[in-house]
Amino acid sequence: MLFVNTLGSFFVLLRLSTAVSDATGSGLLAGGVLSAPWLPALILAPFLNRVLGEREPGRLVRIAEATSLLLTASLAMLPVSGTTLVVVAVSVVLARGFFEAMTRSATSVLLRRIVDAQRLNRANTFAEIGKLAGTSAGAAVAGPLSGPLGLHAFFALGALTLCGSLLLAATLPKAGPGAGEEGAAQERPRRLRLEDPALRRLFSLFMLVAFWQGFHTVAVNVVPRDVLGGGTSLVGVFVALSAVAIFAGSFAALSAQRRLTRIPAEVWAIAPMAPLAAAIAIARVGPTLAGYLIFLVLFEVAYVAYNNRLLAQARPEEVPVVVTLRATLLPAGVIVSILTVGLLSDLAGPLVAVLAVVAVTVLVTAAPWLGRRAR
């Protein structure tokens, strides 16, 4: 279901960002369209947290998918075109972003409630692979179809994929409250805050992944052009190999589930830094590509490791908070990272940007020890 949902939403979003770029000539606005769906969930995070904790997750998925279908189908039937259609479509995409966040967050809550502890990590990893596959397939579909098909046709295809994901959502099993969750809800109000210090620590490490993701969004253009001195063709190769490396990281994490739980969480924060720094410092096509691809594999392993640990270790009443923060703070972290790393790269060069990534990673990872020494 997540594969079908992500495929449809991403190829519509990508086509809409292209339309904005064509209409305005602004890469910034086009990039803003790609980031726009994250904003509603961030603004409505307390509401999302509340409904995730109070409502049956399978029903939330069906409501979210049905609403997304209605919004997308309305765009396909809208009797306007040109700039008016683009403006209306961007507004609808903003609204739909909240329901996409609800679908993905409620799916995680559902997995936690219906999958036993021994299989939870594997199920979460398969969900991550499904989202990655949907994004990649959506990008692959959007490119060839952008020429022959207009925006209305893209919205119609998006609605068709949402029909498929809604049908799949209808087959989801019903899950009641997690063990102990009803009592916890009566004892205190649901706050959008992680009470467990260990979970807060894990989430701070998870935020590093968002920081790396923002860096990677900038690096897919900066590394092949500014570090390696290549052109458009090298950017294309870099993007394609990056997608393969991220998939490889997901499958590596899937095959190493038991080892991931035995290794200290801090290892996955530090491990990707050495190949990243080496890749940028060497600045030669072969070694740079090899080092950067190793970084991406470890980057995805770290994402899976932190995501799985958070969902597995959270108490039942804290699962809605975890998935709400994941759906809101992580995208916000990506946006902040893109702006910061992009500015650093433009002003001081890619090597300084990489050193900033390494420095932030080391400081966040070492924060508990630095705090103890300060006391």
Short mmCIF file of C-alpha atoms in Angstrom, two decimals:
data_model
loop_
_atom_site.label_atom_id
_atom_site.label_comp_id
_atom_site.label_asym_id
_atom_site.label_seq_id
_atom_site.Cartn_x
_atom_site.Cartn_y
_atom_site.Cartn_z
CA MET A 1 0.00 0.00 0.00
CA LEU A 2 2.79 2.45 0.89
CA PHE A 3 4.47 1.71 -2.44
CA VAL A 4 1.34 2.58 -4.43
CA ASN A 5 0.61 5.66 -2.31
CA THR A 6 4.15 7.03 -2.60
CA LEU A 7 4.42 6.28 -6.32
CA GLY A 8 1.31 8.30 -7.17
CA SER A 9 1.97 11.20 -4.83
CA PHE A 10 5.60 11.64 -5.89
CA PHE A 11 5.13 11.57 -9.64
CA VAL A 12 2.30 14.13 -9.35
CA LEU A 13 4.45 16.29 -7.08
CA LEU A 14 7.45 16.05 -9.41
CA ARG A 15 5.35 16.99 -12.45
CA LEU A 16 3.83 19.93 -10.56
CA SER A 17 7.27 21.20 -9.53
CA THR A 18 8.33 21.04 -13.19
CA ALA A 19 5.25 23.07 -14.16
CA VAL A 20 6.12 25.69 -11.53
CA SER A 21 9.69 25.84 -12.81
CA ASP A 22 8.47 26.26 -16.41
CA ALA A 23 6.00 28.97 -15.43
CA THR A 24 8.28 31.00 -13.15
CA GLY A 25 11.83 30.05 -14.13
CA SER A 26 12.60 29.73 -10.43
CA GLY A 27 14.40 26.68 -9.11
CA LEU A 28 13.69 27.88 -5.56
CA LEU A 29 9.91 27.86 -6.13
CA ALA A 30 10.10 24.47 -7.82
CA GLY A 31 12.02 23.11 -4.84
CA GLY A 32 9.50 24.73 -2.53
CA VAL A 33 6.71 22.75 -4.20
CA LEU A 34 8.59 19.50 -3.49
CA SER A 35 8.89 20.50 0.17
CA ALA A 36 5.37 21.94 0.52
CA PRO A 37 3.58 18.70 1.58
CA TRP A 38 5.68 18.59 4.78
CA LEU A 39 4.38 21.94 6.04
CA PRO A 40 0.75 21.07 7.00
CA ALA A 41 1.78 18.14 9.22
CA LEU A 42 4.33 20.37 10.97
CA ILE A 43 1.70 23.06 11.66
CA LEU A 44 -0.94 20.53 12.73
CA ALA A 45 1.43 18.26 14.66
CA PRO A 46 -0.54 18.41 17.97
CA PHE A 47 -3.75 17.45 16.15
CA LEU A 48 -2.01 14.62 14.29
CA ASN A 49 -0.57 13.32 17.55
CA ARG A 50 -4.00 13.39 19.19
CA VAL A 51 -5.86 11.52 16.44
CA LEU A 52 -3.11 8.92 16.14
CA GLY A 53 -3.45 8.22 19.85
CA GLU A 54 -7.26 8.23 20.00
CA ARG A 55 -8.42 6.66 16.72
CA GLU A 56 -8.06 3.19 15.24
CA PRO A 57 -5.04 3.42 12.87
CA GLY A 58 -6.50 1.34 10.03
CA ARG A 59 -9.54 3.61 9.90
CA LEU A 60 -7.27 6.68 9.85
CA VAL A 61 -5.40 5.26 6.85
CA ARG A 62 -8.67 4.70 4.98
CA ILE A 63 -9.93 8.22 5.79
CA ALA A 64 -6.62 9.76 4.70
CA GLU A 65 -6.48 7.79 1.44
CA ALA A 66 -10.13 8.57 0.60
CA THR A 67 -9.58 12.30 1.24
CA SER A 68 -6.39 12.31 -0.86
CA LEU A 69 -8.30 10.58 -3.66
CA LEU A 70 -11.09 13.19 -3.59
CA LEU A 71 -8.61 16.08 -3.61
CA THR A 72 -6.57 14.64 -6.48
CA ALA A 73 -9.63 13.67 -8.54
CA SER A 74 -11.02 17.20 -8.12
CA LEU A 75 -7.83 18.57 -9.69
CA ALA A 76 -8.17 16.19 -12.64
CA MET A 77 -11.71 17.51 -13.29
CA LEU A 78 -10.95 21.18 -12.66
CA PRO A 79 -12.04 23.21 -15.74
CA VAL A 80 -9.04 25.57 -15.71
CA SER A 81 -5.50 25.40 -17.06
CA GLY A 82 -2.22 27.26 -17.14
CA THR A 83 -1.17 29.38 -14.18
CA THR A 84 -4.58 29.12 -12.50
CA LEU A 85 -4.39 25.32 -12.46
CA VAL A 86 -0.84 25.41 -11.06
CA VAL A 87 -1.82 27.80 -8.24
CA VAL A 88 -4.88 25.75 -7.28
CA ALA A 89 -2.91 22.50 -7.54
CA VAL A 90 -0.17 23.76 -5.21
CA SER A 91 -2.84 24.74 -2.66
CA VAL A 92 -4.45 21.29 -2.89
CA VAL A 93 -1.07 19.58 -2.61
CA LEU A 94 -0.49 21.52 0.62
CA ALA A 95 -3.78 20.23 2.03
CA ARG A 96 -3.08 16.71 0.83
CA GLY A 97 0.31 16.73 2.56
CA PHE A 98 -1.37 16.41 5.94
CA PHE A 99 -3.30 13.31 4.86
CA GLU A 100 -0.16 11.74 3.41
CA ALA A 101 1.53 12.22 6.78
CA MET A 102 -1.51 10.66 8.44
CA THR A 103 -1.34 7.61 6.14
CA ARG A 104 2.33 6.94 6.84
CA SER A 105 2.15 7.66 10.56
CA ALA A 106 -1.01 5.60 11.13
CA THR A 107 0.57 2.72 9.18
CA SER A 108 3.49 2.72 11.64
CA VAL A 109 1.10 2.73 14.62
CA LEU A 110 -0.81 -0.17 13.05
CA LEU A 111 2.38 -2.17 12.51
CA ARG A 112 3.40 -1.66 16.13
CA ARG A 113 0.02 -2.91 17.36
CA ILE A 114 -0.49 -5.96 15.12
CA VAL A 115 3.06 -7.26 14.51
CA ASP A 116 4.81 -9.22 17.25
CA ALA A 117 8.09 -7.91 18.65
CA GLN A 118 10.23 -10.53 16.88
CA ARG A 119 8.99 -9.46 13.43
CA LEU A 120 8.47 -5.72 14.01
CA ASN A 121 11.89 -4.58 12.78
CA ARG A 122 11.51 -6.61 9.60
CA ALA A 123 8.03 -5.22 8.97
CA ASN A 124 9.21 -1.63 9.52
CA THR A 125 12.13 -2.20 7.15
CA PHE A 126 9.82 -3.57 4.44
CA ALA A 127 7.64 -0.47 4.89
CA GLU A 128 10.73 1.73 4.36
CA ILE A 129 11.68 -0.24 1.24
CA GLY A 130 8.13 0.18 -0.07
CA LYS A 131 8.31 3.97 0.35
CA LEU A 132 11.72 4.14 -1.32
CA ALA A 133 10.55 1.99 -4.20
CA GLY A 134 7.46 4.14 -4.65
CA THR A 135 9.51 7.35 -4.73
CA SER A 136 11.97 5.89 -7.25
CA ALA A 137 9.20 4.51 -9.45
CA GLY A 138 7.34 7.82 -9.29
CA ALA A 139 10.44 9.71 -10.42
CA ALA A 140 11.04 7.19 -13.21
CA VAL A 141 7.44 7.52 -14.45
CA ALA A 142 7.25 11.31 -14.21
CA GLY A 143 10.22 11.97 -16.49
CA PRO A 144 9.07 10.17 -19.68
CA LEU A 145 5.40 11.18 -19.23
CA SER A 146 6.02 14.90 -18.58
CA GLY A 147 6.33 15.65 -22.30
CA PRO A 148 3.27 13.93 -23.78
CA LEU A 149 0.90 14.37 -20.82
CA GLY A 150 -0.43 17.56 -19.30
CA LEU A 151 -1.15 18.30 -15.65
CA HIS A 152 -4.77 17.11 -15.83
CA ALA A 153 -3.64 13.70 -17.07
CA PHE A 154 -1.09 13.47 -14.26
CA PHE A 155 -3.76 14.25 -11.68
CA ALA A 156 -6.01 11.57 -13.22
CA LEU A 157 -3.21 9.00 -13.01
CA GLY A 158 -2.53 10.09 -9.43
CA ALA A 159 -6.20 9.53 -8.59
CA LEU A 160 -5.99 6.09 -10.19
CA THR A 161 -3.06 5.07 -7.98
CA LEU A 162 -4.95 6.37 -4.94
CA CYS A 163 -7.90 4.14 -5.91
CA GLY A 164 -5.44 1.25 -5.71
CA SER A 165 -4.01 2.30 -2.34
CA LEU A 166 -7.53 2.87 -0.95
CA LEU A 167 -8.54 -0.65 -2.00
CA LEU A 168 -5.42 -2.01 -0.30
CA ALA A 169 -6.15 0.09 2.80
CA ALA A 170 -9.58 -1.53 2.98
CA THR A 171 -7.85 -4.88 3.60
CA LEU A 172 -5.89 -3.64 6.62
CA PRO A 173 -6.76 -5.45 9.85
CA LYS A 174 -8.40 -3.62 12.71
CA ALA A 175 -6.19 -2.89 15.70
CA GLY A 176 -7.41 -1.71 19.07
CA PRO A 177 -5.35 0.35 21.53
CA GLY A 178 -1.91 -0.98 22.38
CA ALA A 179 -1.36 -2.73 25.66
CA GLY A 180 -1.68 -0.25 28.51
CA GLU A 181 -2.49 2.64 26.21
CA GLU A 182 -6.07 3.21 27.36
CA GLY A 183 -4.95 3.52 30.98
CA ALA A 184 -2.16 5.88 30.01
CA ALA A 185 -4.62 8.07 28.12
CA GLN A 186 -6.79 8.38 31.19
CA GLU A 187 -3.88 9.18 33.50
CA ARG A 188 -2.57 12.17 31.58
CA PRO A 189 -3.23 14.24 28.45
CA ARG A 190 -1.34 13.36 25.30
CA ARG A 191 1.55 15.77 24.92
CA LEU A 192 3.74 16.07 21.87
CA ARG A 193 6.86 15.27 23.87
CA LEU A 194 8.97 12.17 24.44
CA GLU A 195 9.11 11.57 28.20
CA ASP A 196 11.68 8.76 28.07
CA PRO A 197 15.27 10.17 28.01
CA ALA A 198 16.50 7.13 26.06
CA LEU A 199 13.91 7.79 23.34
CA ARG A 200 14.84 11.47 23.22
CA ARG A 201 18.46 10.44 22.75
CA LEU A 202 17.52 8.06 19.94
CA PHE A 203 15.43 10.75 18.28
CA SER A 204 18.29 13.25 18.41
CA LEU A 205 20.42 10.70 16.54
CA PHE A 206 17.54 10.14 14.11
CA MET A 207 17.56 13.89 13.43
CA LEU A 208 21.13 13.52 12.20
CA VAL A 209 19.77 11.37 9.38
CA ALA A 210 17.55 14.31 8.40
CA PHE A 211 20.64 16.52 8.43
CA TRP A 212 22.45 14.08 6.14
CA GLN A 213 19.42 13.85 3.87
CA GLY A 214 19.40 17.62 3.45
CA PHE A 215 23.11 17.52 2.63
CA HIS A 216 22.52 14.77 0.06
CA THR A 217 19.78 16.83 -1.61
CA VAL A 218 22.36 19.57 -2.18
CA ALA A 219 25.22 17.16 -2.94
CA VAL A 220 23.57 15.42 -5.90
CA ASN A 221 24.28 18.56 -7.92
CA VAL A 222 27.24 20.03 -6.06
CA VAL A 223 29.50 16.95 -5.92
CA PRO A 224 29.46 16.02 -9.63
CA ARG A 225 29.64 19.66 -10.77
CA ASP A 226 31.80 21.49 -8.24
CA VAL A 227 33.88 18.68 -6.74
CA LEU A 228 34.40 16.55 -9.86
CA GLY A 229 34.03 19.27 -12.50
CA GLY A 230 31.48 17.28 -14.50
CA GLY A 231 28.36 18.29 -16.36
CA THR A 232 24.75 17.19 -16.68
CA SER A 233 25.62 13.64 -17.69
CA LEU A 234 27.71 13.10 -14.56
CA VAL A 235 24.87 14.51 -12.43
CA GLY A 236 22.57 11.91 -14.00
CA VAL A 237 25.02 9.10 -13.25
CA PHE A 238 25.44 10.38 -9.69
CA VAL A 239 21.68 10.50 -9.08
CA ALA A 240 21.13 7.01 -10.51
CA LEU A 241 23.95 5.45 -8.49
CA SER A 242 22.74 7.26 -5.35
CA ALA A 243 19.30 5.67 -5.71
CA VAL A 244 20.89 2.23 -6.08
CA ALA A 245 23.08 2.80 -3.00
CA ILE A 246 20.10 3.82 -0.83
CA PHE A 247 18.20 0.72 -1.91
CA ALA A 248 21.28 -1.37 -1.14
CA GLY A 249 21.38 0.17 2.35
CA SER A 250 17.74 -0.80 2.96
CA PHE A 251 18.31 -4.41 1.93
CA ALA A 252 21.56 -4.55 3.92
CA ALA A 253 19.63 -3.41 6.99
CA LEU A 254 16.94 -5.99 6.27
CA SER A 255 19.48 -8.83 6.20
CA ALA A 256 21.27 -7.58 9.35
CA GLN A 257 18.30 -6.95 11.65
CA ARG A 258 19.68 -8.84 14.65
CA ARG A 259 23.13 -7.26 14.40
CA LEU A 260 21.63 -3.77 14.20
CA THR A 261 20.00 -4.18 17.59
CA ARG A 262 23.25 -5.35 19.23
CA ILE A 263 25.43 -2.47 18.00
CA PRO A 264 25.37 0.80 20.02
CA ALA A 265 23.19 3.43 18.39
CA GLU A 266 26.08 5.92 18.26
CA VAL A 267 28.01 3.68 15.85
CA TRP A 268 25.50 4.33 13.07
CA ALA A 269 25.90 8.08 13.53
CA ILE A 270 29.69 8.06 13.25
CA ALA A 271 30.22 5.26 10.69
CA PRO A 272 29.09 7.19 7.56
CA MET A 273 31.36 10.18 8.24
CA ALA A 274 34.72 8.65 7.23
CA PRO A 275 33.72 7.62 3.67
CA LEU A 276 31.89 10.94 3.19
CA ALA A 277 34.88 13.06 4.20
CA ALA A 278 37.26 10.90 2.13
CA ALA A 279 35.01 11.11 -0.94
CA ILE A 280 35.00 14.92 -0.96
CA ALA A 281 38.67 15.31 0.01
CA ILE A 282 39.98 12.98 -2.75
CA ALA A 283 37.95 14.72 -5.50
CA ARG A 284 38.54 12.10 -8.22
CA VAL A 285 35.65 10.50 -10.08
CA GLY A 286 36.22 6.83 -9.17
CA PRO A 287 37.22 7.19 -5.50
CA THR A 288 34.71 9.99 -4.87
CA LEU A 289 31.82 7.97 -6.29
CA ALA A 290 32.89 4.88 -4.33
CA GLY A 291 33.26 6.78 -1.04
CA TYR A 292 30.01 8.66 -1.47
CA LEU A 293 28.07 5.50 -2.32
CA ILE A 294 29.43 3.81 0.83
CA PHE A 295 28.25 6.86 2.78
CA LEU A 296 24.76 6.49 1.30
CA VAL A 297 24.57 2.77 2.12
CA LEU A 298 25.52 3.50 5.75
CA PHE A 299 23.17 6.51 5.78
CA GLU A 300 20.22 4.26 4.91
CA VAL A 301 21.30 1.59 7.39
CA ALA A 302 21.38 4.31 10.08
CA TYR A 303 17.89 5.48 9.11
CA VAL A 304 16.48 1.96 9.35
CA ALA A 305 18.31 1.26 12.62
CA TYR A 306 17.03 4.41 14.37
CA ASN A 307 13.52 4.14 12.94
CA ASN A 308 13.19 0.52 14.06
CA ARG A 309 14.63 1.14 17.53
CA LEU A 310 12.34 4.09 18.18
CA LEU A 311 9.20 2.19 17.23
CA ALA A 312 10.26 -0.96 19.07
CA GLN A 313 11.40 0.73 22.31
CA ALA A 314 8.59 3.28 22.67
CA ARG A 315 5.90 2.47 25.21
CA PRO A 316 2.47 1.96 23.56
CA GLU A 317 1.25 5.39 24.67
CA GLU A 318 4.36 7.05 23.18
CA VAL A 319 4.11 5.47 19.70
CA PRO A 320 1.79 8.24 18.35
CA VAL A 321 4.24 10.86 19.62
CA VAL A 322 7.18 9.09 17.95
CA VAL A 323 5.50 8.82 14.55
CA THR A 324 4.15 12.39 14.75
CA LEU A 325 7.61 13.80 15.50
CA ARG A 326 9.04 11.64 12.74
CA ALA A 327 6.49 13.04 10.28
CA THR A 328 7.12 16.66 11.31
CA LEU A 329 10.55 17.29 12.82
CA LEU A 330 12.49 15.12 10.38
CA PRO A 331 11.20 16.97 7.28
CA ALA A 332 11.80 20.29 9.06
CA GLY A 333 15.36 19.13 9.76
CA VAL A 334 15.83 18.31 6.07
CA ILE A 335 14.68 21.81 5.05
CA VAL A 336 16.98 23.51 7.59
CA SER A 337 19.86 21.33 6.44
CA ILE A 338 19.25 22.11 2.75
CA LEU A 339 19.28 25.84 3.44
CA THR A 340 22.34 25.70 5.75
CA VAL A 341 24.43 23.27 3.71
CA GLY A 342 23.45 24.92 0.43
CA LEU A 343 24.51 28.33 1.72
CA LEU A 344 27.79 26.97 3.11
CA SER A 345 28.53 25.18 -0.15
CA ASP A 346 27.87 28.33 -2.19
CA LEU A 347 29.93 30.61 0.08
CA ALA A 348 32.80 28.37 1.19
CA GLY A 349 32.75 25.28 -1.03
CA PRO A 350 31.67 21.63 -0.72
CA LEU A 351 34.53 20.61 1.59
CA VAL A 352 33.48 23.17 4.23
CA ALA A 353 29.87 21.96 3.91
CA VAL A 354 31.01 18.36 4.52
CA LEU A 355 33.11 19.44 7.51
CA ALA A 356 29.99 21.10 8.94
CA VAL A 357 28.05 17.84 8.53
CA VAL A 358 30.84 15.91 10.26
CA ALA A 359 31.10 18.50 13.06
CA VAL A 360 27.35 18.49 13.77
CA THR A 361 27.33 14.68 13.78
CA VAL A 362 30.23 14.43 16.22
CA LEU A 363 28.80 17.10 18.55
CA VAL A 364 25.32 15.54 18.69
CA THR A 365 26.76 12.06 19.19
CA ALA A 366 29.19 13.20 21.90
CA ALA A 367 26.68 15.48 23.68
CA PRO A 368 25.92 13.09 26.60
CA TRP A 369 29.63 12.67 27.42
CA LEU A 370 30.31 16.40 27.05
CA GLY A 371 27.39 17.10 29.39
CA ARG A 372 28.73 14.72 32.04
CA ARG A 373 32.18 16.27 31.91
CA ALA A 374 30.71 19.77 32.24
CA ARG A 375 28.95 18.72 35.46
#
